[in-house]
Amino acid sequence: MLSPQPATRQHCSRSLNPLQPQRVRNLLHNLFKDHLHGPLFGKLIAIKDNISTGPSTPSLATTAASNTLRKHASPFAATVVRLLEENGALIAGKTNCDEFGMGSHSLNSAHGPVKNAYVRGGHALSAGGSSGGSAVAVATRQCWAALGTDTGGSVRLPAAYCGIVGFKPSYGLLSRWGLLDYANSMDTVGVLSRDVPDARSLFRILNRFDEEDPTSLPPSVRARLSSANAGEESDKSVGNARSLRIGVPTDYCLEELSSPVHRAWIRTLNRLQDEGHQLVPVNLPSTKQALSAYYVLAPAEASSNLAKYDGVRYGSRLQDSPSHQEAEADKSGKGVLFSRYRGEGFGDEVKRRILLGAFALSAAAMDNYFIQAQKIRRLVQADFDRVFASPNPLHTASSLSPPKPDLAEKIADEASSPHSMRSRVDVLITPTAPTLPPTIDDVRQQDPLASYTNDVFTVPASLAGLPSISVPVPLDGVAETTGRPQSRAAYEDGGWGDVRSAGMQVIGQFGDDEIVLRMGEIIEGLQ
């Protein structure tokens, strides 16, 4: 999970490489010297390995868990890291992850696999991905909180598998400056913590406009978000939340949904109804196509973003690799250096997605794949806008080109109908993952495409850029008094036993991040 120098497989797959006492003393000395007595004073926060930590932490390389960047030292810190340090936080270390954030189980790493604290029958469980290292570091109390990145569920899925809270804000609220890109239009910095109040406090500190990030929402849009939600937030506080209308997507009852997760979902909904909330069935028909669209769009963006890693301009060659030795021996210049470098530097999953993306962007496939996937993405966004009571603040008359006339008329007719207005909801509640975490051995025996189905419930919110949070709820027969095991020693000695919770996902309209966090806290309070 955490490793100041993520070079050994053991540290990255089993435990946190302990924060050296001298480094702790130096960090505290700097905090006192600079008078940084902020709200995060002295709190240890871990950073996913695809977020730059900069020259203030020279021992923390930013490798994105890839051999292509195994010695990369970023010349600057990501804006989110700078904000943490300015508010008194201590950067504990870098967390292991899937290479460049591509994966659902944190097994595709040059530093070795991440192992969940939970075990089943003596076999380690998947920690989820791609922010699995951050999730395990938080779950095992190796840090107060951690930052991850979420492209299609990479914060929420690990949170569900590890029994903690994972929050993905609305796209554009948190700066992406200093993040090693996977898919620009979906990458979002997220927060992992042990409870919702901690996630909220960290989110509020990081929710700032950043002029360095072209995707950061400008102050004018942020002001519109604040004004649009000012009245709603006062009416939907935790203490006055009985009027909330909760959408239950009927399209999320898929064949892949396992019985334990389904029972936890139904029990959570029933308890919310008992507390006075209103349950409203909603229809999101594009859900079944969302996953396919995501695995066209995300690889397409990745193939473009990763083209720069050629071993010449970006990345470093392995000195003892065959390609380096051949390049040294081949003085004629006939060898294609970058192809050998990319073949050896990238892992199998990254190469698979680069090939998928390159094909989707090719002239022969562009219309049949990439363009169609973009159309499905618009339909997914329209589905959400149709069921939420709050209008999407980004959809002004001039902000988006209208859909095709027939689709626009259909959406308008449905949205203006009395039945549609009565069925509008404040939030949606769904499972975070269709199943409990599988064992690592089972994942390794799966077809690579089979693991993609783990993202079926998280991808739609990512395609639409909506805020969502995963909150753990106990499984049937697990008393809350037993709690989540908190002993790091037990984790080091072989694990905590089987998982005791399932993740429930709350999704809100764009900009309704505070309402999503409040509903997450309500679910947390039911236990």
PDB file of C-alpha atoms in Angstrom, residues 17 65 88 98 116 150 169 175 227 264 304 400 412 415 419 433 449 481 514:
ATOM      1  CA  ASN A  17       6.624   0.844   4.717  1.00  0.00           C
ATOM      2  CA  ALA A  65       3.082   1.807 -10.558  1.00  0.00           C
ATOM      3  CA  GLY A  88      -0.906  21.181   8.037  1.00  0.00           C
ATOM      4  CA  ASP A  98      -2.964  -0.449 -10.832  1.00  0.00           C
ATOM      5  CA  ASN A 116      -6.857  -6.672   1.133  1.00  0.00           C
ATOM      6  CA  ASP A 150     -11.542   7.678  -9.805  1.00  0.00           C
ATOM      7  CA  PRO A 169     -16.678  14.589  -6.184  1.00  0.00           C
ATOM      8  CA  SER A 175      -7.878  20.075  -9.332  1.00  0.00           C
ATOM      9  CA  SER A 227     -26.647  29.550  -5.396  1.00  0.00           C
ATOM     10  CA  ALA A 264     -27.730  -5.515   2.113  1.00  0.00           C
ATOM     11  CA  SER A 304      -3.533   9.276 -26.630  1.00  0.00           C
ATOM     12  CA  LEU A 400     -24.054  22.179 -24.730  1.00  0.00           C
ATOM     13  CA  ALA A 412     -38.515  17.183 -23.061  1.00  0.00           C
ATOM     14  CA  ALA A 415     -39.388  15.625 -18.281  1.00  0.00           C
ATOM     15  CA  HIS A 419     -45.737  11.564 -13.839  1.00  0.00           C
ATOM     16  CA  ALA A 433     -20.136  -3.429  -6.589  1.00  0.00           C
ATOM     17  CA  LEU A 449     -12.610  -8.806 -19.708  1.00  0.00           C
ATOM     18  CA  THR A 481     -20.993  -4.190  17.522  1.00  0.00           C
ATOM     19  CA  GLU A 514     -22.842  18.134   0.016  1.00  0.00           C
TER      20      GLU A 514
END
